[in-house]
Amino acid sequence: MAFQCEYSSMKQTTSSEHWSDRMPQGMDLEITNHPLTMKQVVNLVIAIDRLKGSQSEKVQSSEFRDEDLLNLLLENALDEQLVLELTEAAPPRGFTAIEPSQQCMLRDHQKRSMVLMKEAMELHAIRLQGGTTDHEVSLNMSTYLDPRPSASAQPVALGIRGTKLYLSCTQKADRPTLNLEEVENTDDLKSISKDSDMVRFLFYRTDIGVSASSLVSALYSGWYISTATEDNLPVEVCLQSESRYRSFTILQG
């Protein structure tokens, strides 16, 4: 019987003689100059290791047959397939925050700033004049690894810098609403199960063109963070069919 080890860096003339002396009686090693993949090398090593183990006790010298080698290779292939299937079937754990968070400010399509109304616990879209920009809210935007990754959308959480207030989307009456919620332990936002109600703090950021982005609720698909056409009104969530501004410029700051 002959083994083929296709490894290009071995020199056939010297290596063949060296390894042939070490092979069990009745077996030969043939080396060719065709490159192997790492997967093929691993399979070959496992097969040889098994030959040296249980099979070597059962089969002596020239009694080793082609069927014996075939059984070994098939057994290894089945083991590998089982491992791959178990790995692919493993359920995703959830959303995991990527450190550090990004400091930013949001401006809507009309270049209006986000301002915190503390008494109402709302964000309003206001066109600020020179000298009043210190009222503009600065946000901490945390990005997350998605258990269902998308090439076009990135999960994020939005917290007001210097506070424990975070934007969230919850159901009230007959429609989802945008809220400001205080999170006592911000470590709870570092890892969020995909089935947890903490998903209400997550929004999918999708970049539109060069400088604009949309923010849609991760819990209520199709509901976008938006601003009204008039000034000094609350920031809310809306459907795409509603007459509101749904795109924002995200400024580093």
Short mmCIF file of the C-alpha atoms (twelve columns), coordinates in Angstrom:
data_MODEL
# 
_entry.id   MODEL 
# 
loop_
_atom_site.group_PDB 
_atom_site.id 
_atom_site.type_symbol 
_atom_site.label_atom_id 
_atom_site.label_alt_id 
_atom_site.label_comp_id 
_atom_site.label_asym_id 
_atom_site.label_seq_id 
_atom_site.Cartn_x 
_atom_site.Cartn_y 
_atom_site.Cartn_z 
_atom_site.pdbx_PDB_model_num 
ATOM 1   C CA . MET A 1   0.000   0.000  0.000  1 
ATOM 2   C CA . ALA A 2   1.242   3.566  -0.682 1 
ATOM 3   C CA . PHE A 3   0.556   6.861  1.110  1 
ATOM 4   C CA . GLN A 4   0.725   10.070 -0.944 1 
ATOM 5   C CA . CYS A 5   1.941   13.111 0.973  1 
ATOM 6   C CA . GLU A 6   1.718   16.058 -1.392 1 
ATOM 7   C CA . TYR A 7   3.921   18.646 0.270  1 
ATOM 8   C CA . SER A 8   5.926   20.919 -1.988 1 
ATOM 9   C CA . SER A 9   8.691   21.893 0.423  1 
ATOM 10  C CA . MET A 10  9.927   18.250 0.786  1 
ATOM 11  C CA . LYS A 11  12.580  17.060 -1.596 1 
ATOM 12  C CA . GLN A 12  11.577  13.768 -3.127 1 
ATOM 13  C CA . THR A 13  14.995  12.152 -3.452 1 
ATOM 14  C CA . THR A 14  16.152  12.392 0.166  1 
ATOM 15  C CA . SER A 15  12.850  12.612 2.084  1 
ATOM 16  C CA . SER A 16  11.308  9.528  0.516  1 
ATOM 17  C CA . GLU A 17  14.245  7.341  1.586  1 
ATOM 18  C CA . HIS A 18  14.234  8.854  5.097  1 
ATOM 19  C CA . TRP A 19  10.542  8.233  5.751  1 
ATOM 20  C CA . SER A 20  10.377  4.860  3.967  1 
ATOM 21  C CA . ASP A 21  12.722  3.417  6.600  1 
ATOM 22  C CA . ARG A 22  10.268  4.423  9.323  1 
ATOM 23  C CA . MET A 23  7.055   3.069  7.738  1 
ATOM 24  C CA . PRO A 24  5.532   -0.248 8.985  1 
ATOM 25  C CA . GLN A 25  6.332   -3.334 6.948  1 
ATOM 26  C CA . GLY A 26  4.102   -3.643 3.914  1 
ATOM 27  C CA . MET A 27  3.568   0.148  3.599  1 
ATOM 28  C CA . ASP A 28  5.389   2.719  1.446  1 
ATOM 29  C CA . LEU A 29  5.461   6.518  1.479  1 
ATOM 30  C CA . GLU A 30  5.402   8.381  -1.827 1 
ATOM 31  C CA . ILE A 31  6.115   12.141 -1.855 1 
ATOM 32  C CA . THR A 32  5.089   14.378 -4.752 1 
ATOM 33  C CA . ASN A 33  5.456   18.112 -5.347 1 
ATOM 34  C CA . HIS A 34  1.785   19.137 -5.253 1 
ATOM 35  C CA . PRO A 35  0.894   21.495 -2.376 1 
ATOM 36  C CA . LEU A 36  -1.494  20.322 0.339  1 
ATOM 37  C CA . THR A 37  -4.012  22.461 2.156  1 
ATOM 38  C CA . MET A 38  -3.695  22.681 5.937  1 
ATOM 39  C CA . LYS A 39  -6.955  20.755 6.224  1 
ATOM 40  C CA . GLN A 40  -5.505  17.854 4.203  1 
ATOM 41  C CA . VAL A 41  -2.341  17.836 6.314  1 
ATOM 42  C CA . VAL A 42  -4.388  17.647 9.525  1 
ATOM 43  C CA . ASN A 43  -6.480  14.796 8.137  1 
ATOM 44  C CA . LEU A 44  -3.337  12.873 7.172  1 
ATOM 45  C CA . VAL A 45  -1.739  13.370 10.594 1 
ATOM 46  C CA . ILE A 46  -4.909  12.156 12.339 1 
ATOM 47  C CA . ALA A 47  -5.117  9.117  10.076 1 
ATOM 48  C CA . ILE A 48  -1.470  8.170  10.719 1 
ATOM 49  C CA . ASP A 49  -1.928  8.673  14.462 1 
ATOM 50  C CA . ARG A 50  -4.870  6.283  14.435 1 
ATOM 51  C CA . LEU A 51  -2.829  3.801  12.431 1 
ATOM 52  C CA . LYS A 52  -0.198  3.857  15.160 1 
ATOM 53  C CA . GLY A 53  -2.907  3.348  17.810 1 
ATOM 54  C CA . SER A 54  -5.863  1.036  17.757 1 
ATOM 55  C CA . GLN A 55  -5.470  -0.216 14.209 1 
ATOM 56  C CA . SER A 56  -1.826  -1.198 14.632 1 
ATOM 57  C CA . GLU A 57  -2.897  -3.602 17.372 1 
ATOM 58  C CA . LYS A 58  -5.415  -5.287 15.101 1 
ATOM 59  C CA . VAL A 59  -3.506  -5.365 11.831 1 
ATOM 60  C CA . GLN A 60  0.011   -6.646 11.475 1 
ATOM 61  C CA . SER A 61  2.467   -5.907 8.683  1 
ATOM 62  C CA . SER A 62  1.199   -6.744 5.213  1 
ATOM 63  C CA . GLU A 63  -2.223  -7.734 6.548  1 
ATOM 64  C CA . PHE A 64  -3.203  -4.031 6.399  1 
ATOM 65  C CA . ARG A 65  -5.573  -3.632 3.454  1 
ATOM 66  C CA . ASP A 66  -6.961  -0.771 1.379  1 
ATOM 67  C CA . GLU A 67  -10.288 -1.265 3.146  1 
ATOM 68  C CA . ASP A 68  -8.648  -0.587 6.512  1 
ATOM 69  C CA . LEU A 69  -7.211  2.740  5.366  1 
ATOM 70  C CA . LEU A 70  -10.503 3.706  3.740  1 
ATOM 71  C CA . ASN A 71  -12.370 3.002  6.981  1 
ATOM 72  C CA . LEU A 72  -9.937  5.209  8.894  1 
ATOM 73  C CA . LEU A 73  -10.300 8.129  6.491  1 
ATOM 74  C CA . LEU A 74  -14.095 7.834  6.411  1 
ATOM 75  C CA . GLU A 75  -14.216 7.761  10.199 1 
ATOM 76  C CA . ASN A 76  -12.119 10.938 10.333 1 
ATOM 77  C CA . ALA A 77  -14.317 12.654 7.714  1 
ATOM 78  C CA . LEU A 78  -17.486 11.810 9.668  1 
ATOM 79  C CA . ASP A 79  -15.962 13.173 12.888 1 
ATOM 80  C CA . GLU A 80  -14.981 16.395 11.131 1 
ATOM 81  C CA . GLN A 81  -18.447 16.822 9.593  1 
ATOM 82  C CA . LEU A 82  -20.091 16.332 13.005 1 
ATOM 83  C CA . VAL A 83  -17.878 19.011 14.580 1 
ATOM 84  C CA . LEU A 84  -18.651 21.454 11.775 1 
ATOM 85  C CA . GLU A 85  -22.397 20.834 12.075 1 
ATOM 86  C CA . LEU A 86  -22.335 21.386 15.839 1 
ATOM 87  C CA . THR A 87  -20.344 24.604 15.392 1 
ATOM 88  C CA . GLU A 88  -22.696 25.992 12.752 1 
ATOM 89  C CA . ALA A 89  -25.758 25.117 14.831 1 
ATOM 90  C CA . ALA A 90  -24.513 27.006 17.924 1 
ATOM 91  C CA . PRO A 91  -27.061 29.777 18.651 1 
ATOM 92  C CA . PRO A 92  -25.826 33.404 18.746 1 
ATOM 93  C CA . ARG A 93  -25.449 34.796 22.242 1 
ATOM 94  C CA . GLY A 94  -26.672 38.326 21.618 1 
ATOM 95  C CA . PHE A 95  -25.399 41.871 21.128 1 
ATOM 96  C CA . THR A 96  -21.931 42.629 22.522 1 
ATOM 97  C CA . ALA A 97  -20.692 46.218 22.935 1 
ATOM 98  C CA . ILE A 98  -17.442 47.246 21.258 1 
ATOM 99  C CA . GLU A 99  -15.264 49.497 23.389 1 
ATOM 100 C CA . PRO A 100 -14.782 52.407 23.479 1 
ATOM 101 C CA . SER A 101 -17.956 54.366 22.732 1 
ATOM 102 C CA . GLN A 102 -17.947 57.273 20.270 1 
ATOM 103 C CA . GLN A 103 -18.758 60.828 21.352 1 
ATOM 104 C CA . CYS A 104 -20.983 62.556 18.816 1 
ATOM 105 C CA . MET A 105 -23.798 65.009 18.139 1 
ATOM 106 C CA . LEU A 106 -26.855 64.561 15.919 1 
ATOM 107 C CA . ARG A 107 -28.104 67.145 13.415 1 
ATOM 108 C CA . ASP A 108 -31.247 66.501 11.451 1 
ATOM 109 C CA . HIS A 109 -31.889 67.178 7.763  1 
ATOM 110 C CA . GLN A 110 -32.599 70.845 8.562  1 
ATOM 111 C CA . LYS A 111 -29.299 71.144 10.523 1 
ATOM 112 C CA . ARG A 112 -31.198 71.419 13.806 1 
ATOM 113 C CA . SER A 113 -29.530 70.333 17.050 1 
ATOM 114 C CA . MET A 114 -30.811 67.979 19.731 1 
ATOM 115 C CA . VAL A 115 -31.582 69.760 23.018 1 
ATOM 116 C CA . LEU A 116 -32.597 68.082 26.290 1 
ATOM 117 C CA . MET A 117 -35.817 69.274 27.897 1 
ATOM 118 C CA . LYS A 118 -35.245 68.037 31.452 1 
ATOM 119 C CA . GLU A 119 -38.725 68.635 32.806 1 
ATOM 120 C CA . ALA A 120 -40.421 66.767 29.977 1 
ATOM 121 C CA . MET A 121 -37.551 64.240 29.696 1 
ATOM 122 C CA . GLU A 122 -37.528 64.706 25.926 1 
ATOM 123 C CA . LEU A 123 -35.114 65.639 23.171 1 
ATOM 124 C CA . HIS A 124 -36.254 68.505 20.957 1 
ATOM 125 C CA . ALA A 125 -34.938 69.489 17.530 1 
ATOM 126 C CA . ILE A 126 -34.006 73.185 17.715 1 
ATOM 127 C CA . ARG A 127 -32.179 75.512 15.334 1 
ATOM 128 C CA . LEU A 128 -29.542 77.012 17.628 1 
ATOM 129 C CA . GLN A 129 -28.008 80.408 16.984 1 
ATOM 130 C CA . GLY A 130 -24.450 81.466 17.768 1 
ATOM 131 C CA . GLY A 131 -23.712 81.506 21.473 1 
ATOM 132 C CA . THR A 132 -26.422 78.973 22.334 1 
ATOM 133 C CA . THR A 133 -24.730 75.835 21.021 1 
ATOM 134 C CA . ASP A 134 -23.752 74.865 24.581 1 
ATOM 135 C CA . HIS A 135 -27.356 73.658 24.989 1 
ATOM 136 C CA . GLU A 136 -26.784 70.998 22.340 1 
ATOM 137 C CA . VAL A 137 -26.746 67.430 23.643 1 
ATOM 138 C CA . SER A 138 -23.564 65.421 23.274 1 
ATOM 139 C CA . LEU A 139 -24.113 61.667 22.935 1 
ATOM 140 C CA . ASN A 140 -22.122 58.545 23.680 1 
ATOM 141 C CA . MET A 141 -22.728 56.135 20.802 1 
ATOM 142 C CA . SER A 142 -21.849 52.526 21.632 1 
ATOM 143 C CA . THR A 143 -21.599 50.095 18.721 1 
ATOM 144 C CA . TYR A 144 -22.354 46.378 19.012 1 
ATOM 145 C CA . LEU A 145 -21.527 43.074 17.395 1 
ATOM 146 C CA . ASP A 146 -24.744 41.757 15.883 1 
ATOM 147 C CA . PRO A 147 -25.799 38.084 16.299 1 
ATOM 148 C CA . ARG A 148 -27.302 38.454 12.809 1 
ATOM 149 C CA . PRO A 149 -24.660 40.606 11.107 1 
ATOM 150 C CA . SER A 150 -25.762 42.893 8.308  1 
ATOM 151 C CA . ALA A 151 -23.511 44.509 5.759  1 
ATOM 152 C CA . SER A 152 -25.596 47.693 5.774  1 
ATOM 153 C CA . ALA A 153 -26.662 48.248 9.427  1 
ATOM 154 C CA . GLN A 154 -24.776 48.514 12.738 1 
ATOM 155 C CA . PRO A 155 -26.480 48.169 16.158 1 
ATOM 156 C CA . VAL A 156 -25.853 51.169 18.440 1 
ATOM 157 C CA . ALA A 157 -26.981 52.513 21.807 1 
ATOM 158 C CA . LEU A 158 -27.314 56.270 22.385 1 
ATOM 159 C CA . GLY A 159 -26.696 57.767 25.809 1 
ATOM 160 C CA . ILE A 160 -26.593 61.439 26.819 1 
ATOM 161 C CA . ARG A 161 -23.069 62.291 27.840 1 
ATOM 162 C CA . GLY A 162 -22.631 63.124 31.528 1 
ATOM 163 C CA . THR A 163 -25.856 61.350 32.526 1 
ATOM 164 C CA . LYS A 164 -27.251 57.829 32.738 1 
ATOM 165 C CA . LEU A 165 -30.030 58.650 30.273 1 
ATOM 166 C CA . TYR A 166 -30.347 56.479 27.161 1 
ATOM 167 C CA . LEU A 167 -32.717 56.568 24.232 1 
ATOM 168 C CA . SER A 168 -35.109 53.631 24.155 1 
ATOM 169 C CA . CYS A 169 -38.080 52.512 22.099 1 
ATOM 170 C CA . THR A 170 -41.098 51.006 23.882 1 
ATOM 171 C CA . GLN A 171 -44.732 50.318 23.090 1 
ATOM 172 C CA . LYS A 172 -47.293 52.782 24.467 1 
ATOM 173 C CA . ALA A 173 -50.946 52.655 23.534 1 
ATOM 174 C CA . ASP A 174 -51.148 51.685 19.875 1 
ATOM 175 C CA . ARG A 175 -47.630 52.579 18.676 1 
ATOM 176 C CA . PRO A 176 -43.938 52.525 19.668 1 
ATOM 177 C CA . THR A 177 -42.578 55.689 21.302 1 
ATOM 178 C CA . LEU A 178 -39.111 57.154 21.842 1 
ATOM 179 C CA . ASN A 179 -38.140 57.640 25.487 1 
ATOM 180 C CA . LEU A 180 -35.270 58.759 27.682 1 
ATOM 181 C CA . GLU A 181 -34.619 56.106 30.319 1 
ATOM 182 C CA . GLU A 182 -32.167 56.198 33.199 1 
ATOM 183 C CA . VAL A 183 -29.918 53.124 33.337 1 
ATOM 184 C CA . GLU A 184 -28.590 52.674 36.871 1 
ATOM 185 C CA . ASN A 185 -25.988 50.063 35.953 1 
ATOM 186 C CA . THR A 186 -24.563 50.818 32.524 1 
ATOM 187 C CA . ASP A 187 -22.702 47.483 32.602 1 
ATOM 188 C CA . ASP A 188 -26.084 45.931 31.793 1 
ATOM 189 C CA . LEU A 189 -25.714 47.399 28.302 1 
ATOM 190 C CA . LYS A 190 -22.352 45.747 27.574 1 
ATOM 191 C CA . SER A 191 -23.973 42.454 26.615 1 
ATOM 192 C CA . ILE A 192 -27.643 42.238 25.589 1 
ATOM 193 C CA . SER A 193 -29.444 38.984 24.866 1 
ATOM 194 C CA . LYS A 194 -31.328 39.084 21.582 1 
ATOM 195 C CA . ASP A 195 -34.482 37.985 23.442 1 
ATOM 196 C CA . SER A 196 -34.090 40.490 26.305 1 
ATOM 197 C CA . ASP A 197 -36.260 43.570 26.764 1 
ATOM 198 C CA . MET A 198 -32.951 45.503 26.915 1 
ATOM 199 C CA . VAL A 199 -33.028 45.403 23.105 1 
ATOM 200 C CA . ARG A 200 -35.268 48.471 23.457 1 
ATOM 201 C CA . PHE A 201 -32.059 50.503 23.921 1 
ATOM 202 C CA . LEU A 202 -30.647 49.424 20.552 1 
ATOM 203 C CA . PHE A 203 -31.048 51.052 17.148 1 
ATOM 204 C CA . TYR A 204 -29.725 50.019 13.766 1 
ATOM 205 C CA . ARG A 205 -27.577 52.698 12.201 1 
ATOM 206 C CA . THR A 206 -27.574 52.684 8.406  1 
ATOM 207 C CA . ASP A 207 -25.335 55.114 6.535  1 
ATOM 208 C CA . ILE A 208 -27.059 56.902 3.660  1 
ATOM 209 C CA . GLY A 209 -24.695 58.404 1.149  1 
ATOM 210 C CA . VAL A 210 -21.585 60.198 2.392  1 
ATOM 211 C CA . SER A 211 -22.658 62.048 5.549  1 
ATOM 212 C CA . ALA A 212 -26.198 60.998 6.512  1 
ATOM 213 C CA . SER A 213 -27.426 58.086 8.619  1 
ATOM 214 C CA . SER A 214 -30.765 56.681 9.702  1 
ATOM 215 C CA . LEU A 215 -31.514 55.115 13.100 1 
ATOM 216 C CA . VAL A 216 -34.222 52.457 13.281 1 
ATOM 217 C CA . SER A 217 -35.394 50.612 16.384 1 
ATOM 218 C CA . ALA A 218 -33.921 47.117 16.825 1 
ATOM 219 C CA . LEU A 219 -37.011 46.053 18.781 1 
ATOM 220 C CA . TYR A 220 -39.649 47.599 16.490 1 
ATOM 221 C CA . SER A 221 -38.530 47.127 12.921 1 
ATOM 222 C CA . GLY A 222 -39.421 49.980 10.575 1 
ATOM 223 C CA . TRP A 223 -39.689 52.645 13.291 1 
ATOM 224 C CA . TYR A 224 -37.127 55.413 12.723 1 
ATOM 225 C CA . ILE A 225 -35.825 58.123 15.046 1 
ATOM 226 C CA . SER A 226 -37.165 61.291 13.433 1 
ATOM 227 C CA . THR A 227 -37.802 65.010 13.795 1 
ATOM 228 C CA . ALA A 228 -40.842 67.101 12.890 1 
ATOM 229 C CA . THR A 229 -40.950 69.616 10.053 1 
ATOM 230 C CA . GLU A 230 -41.546 72.408 12.621 1 
ATOM 231 C CA . ASP A 231 -38.947 73.638 15.114 1 
ATOM 232 C CA . ASN A 232 -38.803 72.913 18.836 1 
ATOM 233 C CA . LEU A 233 -40.840 69.712 18.779 1 
ATOM 234 C CA . PRO A 234 -39.954 66.349 20.364 1 
ATOM 235 C CA . VAL A 235 -37.747 63.798 18.652 1 
ATOM 236 C CA . GLU A 236 -39.915 60.724 18.070 1 
ATOM 237 C CA . VAL A 237 -40.024 57.462 16.144 1 
ATOM 238 C CA . CYS A 238 -42.064 57.161 12.965 1 
ATOM 239 C CA . LEU A 239 -42.764 54.899 10.028 1 
ATOM 240 C CA . GLN A 240 -41.194 55.577 6.665  1 
ATOM 241 C CA . SER A 241 -44.558 56.696 5.290  1 
ATOM 242 C CA . GLU A 242 -44.875 59.606 7.740  1 
ATOM 243 C CA . SER A 243 -43.877 63.167 6.833  1 
ATOM 244 C CA . ARG A 244 -40.916 63.562 9.165  1 
ATOM 245 C CA . TYR A 245 -37.149 63.828 8.800  1 
ATOM 246 C CA . ARG A 246 -35.494 60.436 9.339  1 
ATOM 247 C CA . SER A 247 -31.864 61.139 8.401  1 
ATOM 248 C CA . PHE A 248 -29.164 62.646 10.606 1 
ATOM 249 C CA . THR A 249 -25.633 63.893 10.295 1 
ATOM 250 C CA . ILE A 250 -23.504 62.323 13.020 1 
ATOM 251 C CA . LEU A 251 -20.773 64.759 14.050 1 
ATOM 252 C CA . GLN A 252 -17.729 63.714 16.035 1 
ATOM 253 C CA . GLY A 253 -17.460 65.662 19.241 1 
# 
